Short mmCIF file of C-alpha atoms and ligand atoms in Angstrom, two decimals:
data_model
loop_
_atom_site.label_atom_id
_atom_site.label_comp_id
_atom_site.label_asym_id
_atom_site.label_seq_id
_atom_site.Cartn_x
_atom_site.Cartn_y
_atom_site.Cartn_z
CA MET A 1 110.22 83.21 95.63
CA LYS A 2 113.76 82.45 94.53
CA ILE A 3 115.21 83.84 91.38
CA ARG A 4 118.31 82.38 89.71
CA SER A 5 121.40 84.61 89.79
CA SER A 6 121.40 84.55 85.97
CA GLU A 7 118.10 86.37 86.10
CA ILE A 8 119.41 89.17 88.29
CA THR A 9 120.62 92.27 86.30
CA SER A 10 123.73 93.82 87.60
CA GLU A 11 123.59 97.48 88.59
CA TYR A 12 125.96 98.24 85.80
CA THR A 13 123.98 96.52 83.12
CA TYR A 14 120.87 98.11 84.51
CA LEU A 15 122.35 101.60 84.29
CA SER A 16 123.62 101.04 80.78
CA ARG A 17 120.23 99.84 79.66
CA ARG A 18 118.59 102.81 81.32
CA LYS A 19 120.81 105.21 79.43
CA PHE A 20 119.83 103.61 76.18
CA ILE A 21 116.13 103.73 76.96
CA THR A 22 116.35 107.33 78.03
CA ASN A 23 118.05 108.44 74.80
CA THR A 24 115.93 106.55 72.33
CA THR A 25 112.61 107.38 73.80
CA LYS A 26 113.43 110.97 74.80
CA LEU A 27 111.45 110.41 77.90
CA MET A 28 112.41 112.22 81.07
CA LEU A 29 111.52 111.43 84.62
CA GLY A 30 108.04 112.60 85.17
CA THR A 31 106.88 110.36 82.43
CA VAL A 32 106.64 106.59 82.63
CA LEU A 33 109.64 104.72 81.37
CA ALA A 34 108.47 101.24 80.57
CA SER A 35 110.38 98.46 78.92
CA SER A 36 110.45 94.72 78.85
CA CYS A 37 113.06 93.84 81.36
CA SER A 38 115.15 91.38 79.29
CA ASP A 39 118.94 91.75 79.00
CA SER A 40 118.61 91.26 75.25
CA ASP A 41 117.41 94.84 75.04
CA ILE A 42 120.89 95.99 75.70
CA THR A 43 122.87 93.39 73.87
CA THR A 44 121.02 93.85 70.60
CA ASN A 45 121.98 97.54 70.55
CA THR A 46 125.44 98.54 69.50
CA GLN A 47 127.98 99.76 71.95
CA SER A 48 128.34 103.07 70.06
CA GLN A 49 124.67 103.81 70.56
CA ILE A 50 125.19 103.23 74.28
CA ASP A 51 128.35 105.37 74.39
CA ASN A 52 126.54 108.20 72.70
CA VAL A 53 123.90 108.12 75.35
CA SER A 54 126.49 108.12 78.12
CA ASN A 55 127.57 111.53 76.95
CA SER A 56 124.16 113.03 77.24
CA ILE A 57 123.11 111.46 80.49
CA ASP A 58 124.79 114.07 82.66
CA SER A 59 122.60 116.79 81.32
CA LEU A 60 119.50 115.03 82.74
CA PRO A 61 118.07 116.77 85.81
CA ASP A 62 117.76 113.52 87.79
CA LYS A 63 120.14 110.64 88.36
CA LEU A 64 119.24 107.28 89.66
CA THR A 65 119.86 106.89 93.41
CA THR A 66 122.33 104.04 94.06
CA TYR A 67 121.08 100.56 94.98
CA GLU A 68 123.16 100.85 98.09
CA SER A 69 121.26 103.97 99.32
CA ILE A 70 117.85 102.72 98.26
CA THR A 71 118.36 99.56 100.32
CA ASN A 72 120.07 101.05 103.38
CA TYR A 73 118.18 104.32 104.12
CA ASN A 74 114.58 103.34 104.78
CA ASN A 75 111.41 104.22 106.56
CA PHE A 76 109.70 101.04 107.88
CA TYR A 77 108.39 101.78 111.35
CA GLU A 78 107.37 98.18 111.89
CA PHE A 79 111.04 97.46 112.45
CA THR A 80 112.57 100.65 113.77
CA THR A 81 112.39 104.39 113.37
CA ASP A 82 116.21 104.38 112.68
CA LYS A 83 116.52 104.61 108.86
CA GLU A 84 119.93 103.07 108.84
CA ARG A 85 119.01 100.01 110.81
CA VAL A 86 115.86 98.94 108.99
CA SER A 87 117.86 96.83 106.51
CA ILE A 88 119.50 94.85 109.38
CA LEU A 89 116.39 94.36 111.47
CA SER A 90 114.16 93.39 108.56
CA GLN A 91 116.41 90.82 106.92
CA ASP A 92 114.70 87.79 108.40
CA LEU A 93 111.22 88.76 107.48
CA VAL A 94 109.69 85.71 105.79
CA ILE A 95 108.51 86.88 102.35
CA SER A 96 107.72 83.54 100.81
CA PRO A 97 105.19 82.05 100.92
CA TRP A 98 103.11 85.18 101.02
CA THR A 99 99.47 85.72 100.15
CA ILE A 100 97.49 88.82 99.52
CA ARG A 101 93.73 88.97 99.82
CA VAL A 102 91.83 91.38 97.48
CA GLY A 103 88.22 91.79 98.48
CA GLY A 104 85.61 94.09 99.89
CA LEU A 105 83.23 95.67 97.31
CA VAL A 106 84.16 93.35 94.42
CA LYS A 107 82.39 90.73 92.36
CA ASN A 108 85.22 88.30 92.50
CA PRO A 109 87.20 88.40 95.81
CA ARG A 110 90.41 86.42 95.56
CA THR A 111 93.49 85.45 97.58
CA PHE A 112 96.65 85.35 95.49
CA ASP A 113 99.98 83.69 96.16
CA VAL A 114 102.55 86.35 95.32
CA ASP A 115 104.57 83.97 93.17
CA ASP A 116 101.47 83.35 91.04
CA LEU A 117 100.65 87.07 90.83
CA ILE A 118 104.10 87.89 89.54
CA LYS A 119 103.61 85.29 86.78
CA ILE A 120 100.18 86.62 85.80
CA PHE A 121 101.36 90.12 85.03
CA ASP A 122 104.27 91.32 82.89
CA GLN A 123 106.77 93.08 85.12
CA GLU A 124 107.24 96.63 83.82
CA GLU A 125 110.11 98.94 84.63
CA ARG A 126 109.20 102.43 86.00
CA ILE A 127 111.75 105.10 87.07
CA TYR A 128 110.03 107.29 89.61
CA ARG A 129 111.03 110.01 92.07
CA LEU A 130 110.16 109.19 95.69
CA ARG A 131 109.63 112.25 97.91
CA CYS A 132 109.39 111.65 101.59
CA VAL A 133 107.31 114.06 103.67
CA GLU A 134 110.40 114.52 105.83
CA GLY A 135 112.19 116.43 102.99
CA TRP A 136 114.48 113.86 101.35
CA SER A 137 114.07 112.15 98.00
CA MET A 138 115.39 109.43 95.77
CA VAL A 139 115.04 108.30 92.12
CA ILE A 140 114.23 104.59 92.08
CA PRO A 141 113.99 102.17 89.17
CA TRP A 142 111.12 99.89 90.15
CA GLN A 143 109.74 96.74 88.63
CA GLY A 144 106.11 95.88 89.05
CA PHE A 145 102.67 96.04 87.49
CA PRO A 146 99.95 98.73 87.53
CA LEU A 147 97.53 98.29 90.46
CA ARG A 148 94.73 98.65 87.93
CA LYS A 149 95.46 95.25 86.42
CA LEU A 150 94.98 93.60 89.84
CA LEU A 151 91.72 95.51 90.52
CA ASP A 152 90.47 94.45 87.03
CA LEU A 153 90.80 90.80 88.15
CA VAL A 154 88.46 91.22 91.09
CA GLU A 155 85.92 93.48 89.37
CA PRO A 156 85.01 96.34 91.79
CA THR A 157 81.31 96.90 92.20
CA MET A 158 79.55 100.26 91.59
CA ASP A 159 79.69 101.11 95.29
CA ALA A 160 83.45 100.88 95.49
CA ARG A 161 84.91 104.44 95.78
CA TYR A 162 88.15 103.94 97.62
CA VAL A 163 90.89 101.35 98.03
CA ARG A 164 92.26 100.41 101.44
CA PHE A 165 95.68 98.72 101.82
CA GLU A 166 97.00 96.91 104.89
CA THR A 167 100.51 95.81 105.83
CA LEU A 168 101.32 92.46 107.57
CA TYR A 169 100.64 92.53 111.31
CA ASP A 170 103.12 90.20 113.06
CA PRO A 171 104.89 91.75 116.12
CA ASN A 172 107.14 88.63 116.42
CA GLN A 173 108.67 89.40 113.08
CA MET A 174 108.15 93.16 113.18
CA PRO A 175 109.28 94.34 116.67
CA GLY A 176 108.23 97.93 116.05
CA GLN A 177 104.60 96.77 116.19
CA LYS A 178 105.04 96.12 119.95
CA SER A 179 105.11 99.86 120.38
CA ASN A 180 101.85 101.53 121.36
CA TRP A 181 102.76 104.78 119.61
CA TYR A 182 100.89 103.76 116.51
CA GLU A 183 97.74 101.89 115.86
CA TRP A 184 98.96 98.81 113.85
CA PRO A 185 98.72 97.50 111.22
CA TYR A 186 99.92 100.23 108.89
CA VAL A 187 96.94 101.22 106.70
CA GLU A 188 96.79 103.48 103.67
CA GLY A 189 94.17 104.42 101.11
CA LEU A 190 93.56 105.88 97.68
CA ARG A 191 90.51 107.18 95.86
CA ILE A 192 89.57 104.71 93.16
CA ASP A 193 90.52 107.10 90.28
CA GLU A 194 93.95 107.50 91.90
CA ALA A 195 94.27 103.76 92.28
CA VAL A 196 93.58 103.09 88.56
CA ASN A 197 95.81 105.89 87.32
CA ASP A 198 98.56 104.44 85.14
CA LEU A 199 101.34 105.72 87.37
CA THR A 200 100.10 103.78 90.38
CA LEU A 201 102.26 100.73 90.70
CA ILE A 202 102.49 97.52 92.76
CA ALA A 203 106.29 97.14 92.98
CA THR A 204 107.97 93.71 93.09
CA GLY A 205 111.58 94.71 92.46
CA ILE A 206 114.26 97.46 92.24
CA TYR A 207 117.14 97.63 89.76
CA GLY A 208 115.99 94.35 88.22
CA LYS A 209 116.40 92.52 91.51
CA GLN A 210 113.71 91.11 93.74
CA LEU A 211 112.44 93.66 96.38
CA LEU A 212 114.21 93.31 99.71
CA PRO A 213 112.25 93.34 103.01
CA GLN A 214 113.45 96.93 103.91
CA ASN A 215 111.81 98.21 100.72
CA GLY A 216 108.51 96.44 101.35
CA ALA A 217 108.92 92.94 99.96
CA PRO A 218 107.28 91.12 98.51
CA LEU A 219 104.67 93.65 97.28
CA ARG A 220 104.46 97.41 98.01
CA LEU A 221 102.47 100.24 96.58
CA VAL A 222 104.24 103.12 94.75
CA VAL A 223 102.25 106.38 94.21
CA PRO A 224 104.93 108.70 92.92
CA TRP A 225 103.00 112.01 93.06
CA LYS A 226 102.16 111.63 96.77
CA TYR A 227 104.46 111.84 99.81
CA GLY A 228 106.29 108.52 100.38
CA PHE A 229 104.17 107.48 103.38
CA LYS A 230 101.29 106.68 100.99
CA SER A 231 103.46 104.01 99.39
CA ILE A 232 102.65 101.27 101.85
CA LYS A 233 104.97 98.27 102.20
CA SER A 234 104.57 94.47 102.56
CA ILE A 235 100.90 94.44 101.72
CA VAL A 236 98.68 91.45 102.82
CA ARG A 237 95.26 92.85 102.13
CA ILE A 238 93.52 95.20 99.66
CA ASP A 239 89.87 96.10 100.03
CA LEU A 240 87.54 98.12 97.83
CA VAL A 241 85.46 100.32 100.18
CA ALA A 242 82.72 102.92 100.03
CA LYS A 243 84.16 105.36 102.61
CA GLN A 244 87.49 107.14 102.72
CA PRO A 245 89.90 104.92 104.73
CA GLU A 246 91.61 106.28 107.83
CA SER A 247 95.34 105.69 107.52
CA LEU A 248 97.80 105.01 110.34
CA TRP A 249 99.22 108.52 109.92
CA MET A 250 95.82 110.20 109.89
CA LYS A 251 95.10 108.54 113.27
CA ALA A 252 98.56 109.18 114.73
CA ALA A 253 98.87 112.91 113.81
CA PRO A 254 95.57 114.15 112.34
CA ARG A 255 96.71 117.77 112.21
CA GLU A 256 99.87 116.89 110.24
CA TYR A 257 98.89 114.18 107.78
CA GLY A 258 95.86 114.03 105.61
CA PHE A 259 94.36 111.51 103.23
CA TYR A 260 95.49 113.08 99.96
CA ALA A 261 99.15 113.98 100.83
CA ASN A 262 99.94 115.15 97.32
CA VAL A 263 103.48 116.50 97.02
CA ASN A 264 103.04 120.27 97.08
CA PRO A 265 105.94 122.73 97.59
CA LYS A 266 103.45 125.51 98.40
CA VAL A 267 101.87 123.78 101.38
CA ASN A 268 104.26 123.47 104.31
CA HIS A 269 104.14 120.73 106.91
CA PRO A 270 103.06 122.34 110.21
CA ARG A 271 106.63 121.88 111.48
CA TRP A 272 108.80 122.45 108.37
CA SER A 273 108.83 123.85 104.82
CA GLN A 274 108.15 121.55 101.90
CA ARG A 275 109.65 123.96 99.31
CA THR A 276 112.89 122.06 98.88
CA GLU A 277 114.30 118.56 99.39
CA ARG A 278 117.55 116.74 99.85
CA ARG A 279 118.11 114.25 97.10
CA ILE A 280 120.01 111.35 98.72
CA GLY A 281 123.57 111.36 97.26
CA GLU A 282 123.55 115.12 96.55
CA LEU A 283 124.90 117.97 98.61
CA GLN A 284 122.70 120.91 97.71
CA ARG A 285 119.01 120.92 98.26
CA ARG A 286 116.77 121.08 95.16
CA ASN A 287 113.35 122.59 94.62
CA THR A 288 110.39 120.30 95.24
CA LEU A 289 108.12 119.96 92.21
CA MET A 290 104.32 120.20 92.22
CA PHE A 291 102.97 116.65 92.37
CA ASN A 292 106.60 115.59 92.53
CA GLY A 293 107.02 116.39 88.79
CA TYR A 294 103.91 114.35 87.70
CA GLU A 295 101.52 117.32 87.32
CA GLU A 296 100.76 116.61 83.67
CA GLU A 297 99.68 113.06 84.51
CA VAL A 298 97.59 113.70 87.63
CA ALA A 299 96.54 117.38 88.04
CA ASP A 300 93.19 116.65 86.45
CA LEU A 301 92.33 114.28 89.32
CA TYR A 302 92.28 117.25 91.67
CA ALA A 303 90.34 119.86 89.72
CA ASN A 304 87.76 120.08 92.55
CA LEU A 305 90.14 119.76 95.50
CA ASP A 306 91.43 122.67 97.63
CA MET A 307 95.11 122.58 96.86
CA THR A 308 95.99 125.09 99.61
CA THR A 309 95.95 122.30 102.27
CA ASN A 310 97.38 118.82 102.14
CA PHE A 311 94.28 117.04 103.37
N1 LIG B 1 104.98 101.21 104.79
C1 LIG B 1 104.91 100.62 106.01
N2 LIG B 1 104.19 99.50 106.21
N3 LIG B 1 105.55 101.15 107.12
C2 LIG B 1 106.25 102.30 107.04
O1 LIG B 1 106.79 102.73 108.07
N4 LIG B 1 106.99 104.21 105.66
C3 LIG B 1 106.61 105.02 104.53
C4 LIG B 1 106.45 104.25 103.24
N5 LIG B 1 105.77 103.00 103.45
C5 LIG B 1 106.33 102.94 105.82
C6 LIG B 1 105.68 102.37 104.70
C7 LIG B 1 107.50 106.15 104.34
S1 LIG B 1 107.34 107.41 105.42
C8 LIG B 1 108.30 106.26 103.25
S2 LIG B 1 109.12 107.71 102.90
C9 LIG B 1 108.51 105.11 102.31
O2 LIG B 1 107.77 103.95 102.70
C10 LIG B 1 109.95 104.77 102.22
O3 LIG B 1 110.21 103.74 101.40
P1 LIG B 1 111.66 103.20 101.14
O4 LIG B 1 112.19 102.82 102.53
O5 LIG B 1 111.60 102.04 100.28
O6 LIG B 1 112.49 104.32 100.57
#
């Protein structure tokens, strides 16, 4: 899955383009920012337009986290629990060729080569907050495609009510999987209406560059209104199922981590408050937002759910 260097957008170009998109569309984080990812977007607009936007960007409540931080401060327990060493220990993960099997309760089960999958769908740009259950957060410009498009291809049957995701299991490449602390492989799940929500993304890149192993290459889930552990990395298998899947975290610490795990500042973790968070790159803590700021888009999904717990 090689991309030519001419296809890679520099961080600078990326930021400039993002400023332009932000100003013209008047969209703030919390709403999807989608664009075609071609460099011509920026070059066809005049420099004065871009400069004007630069003046207003500082008033935005959220700034993009740097590429450096996004790719060097990671949770990926298959490699290590040390966030600052994941990037080093994961760099030899073989991410091409890579296949993903999508099956279970579907009319048309299929195995996709990731390179083909990326060609099938337009890669959209989405700037989302990521809020880890541990109390830190980032703002990440992802590329990818809505999970819904992939599910449409396999045609879920009427019995399918949940989606189950599985990460690669390969202890030779992922030394953390030799530890008995967790029941590998990493598994996560969504209700089907959560899975087809437009915010739910399969990410393939960050800052216009191909996803690196530490961020879950070649394909990872991104569910921005839920705690980060729901956003499972390096997926090899997706199954449509009838029963609520049991995730790695539900098995490891059932009294601490539930299936829903919606970001909720009013419900504390049993061992710490969830009221505030540390945005990576900032000194002061900021308030955590209900559904991580995506309440308008997703609150309806939980009209019948008890929001005083996180299960
Ligand atoms: N996926 C797998 N397979 N293994 C993991 O350890 N960690 C989760 C999630 N996805 C994890 C995972 C957690 S706790 C978080 S906060 C995010 O990935 C972190 O994503 P990032 O490292 O890209 O910021």
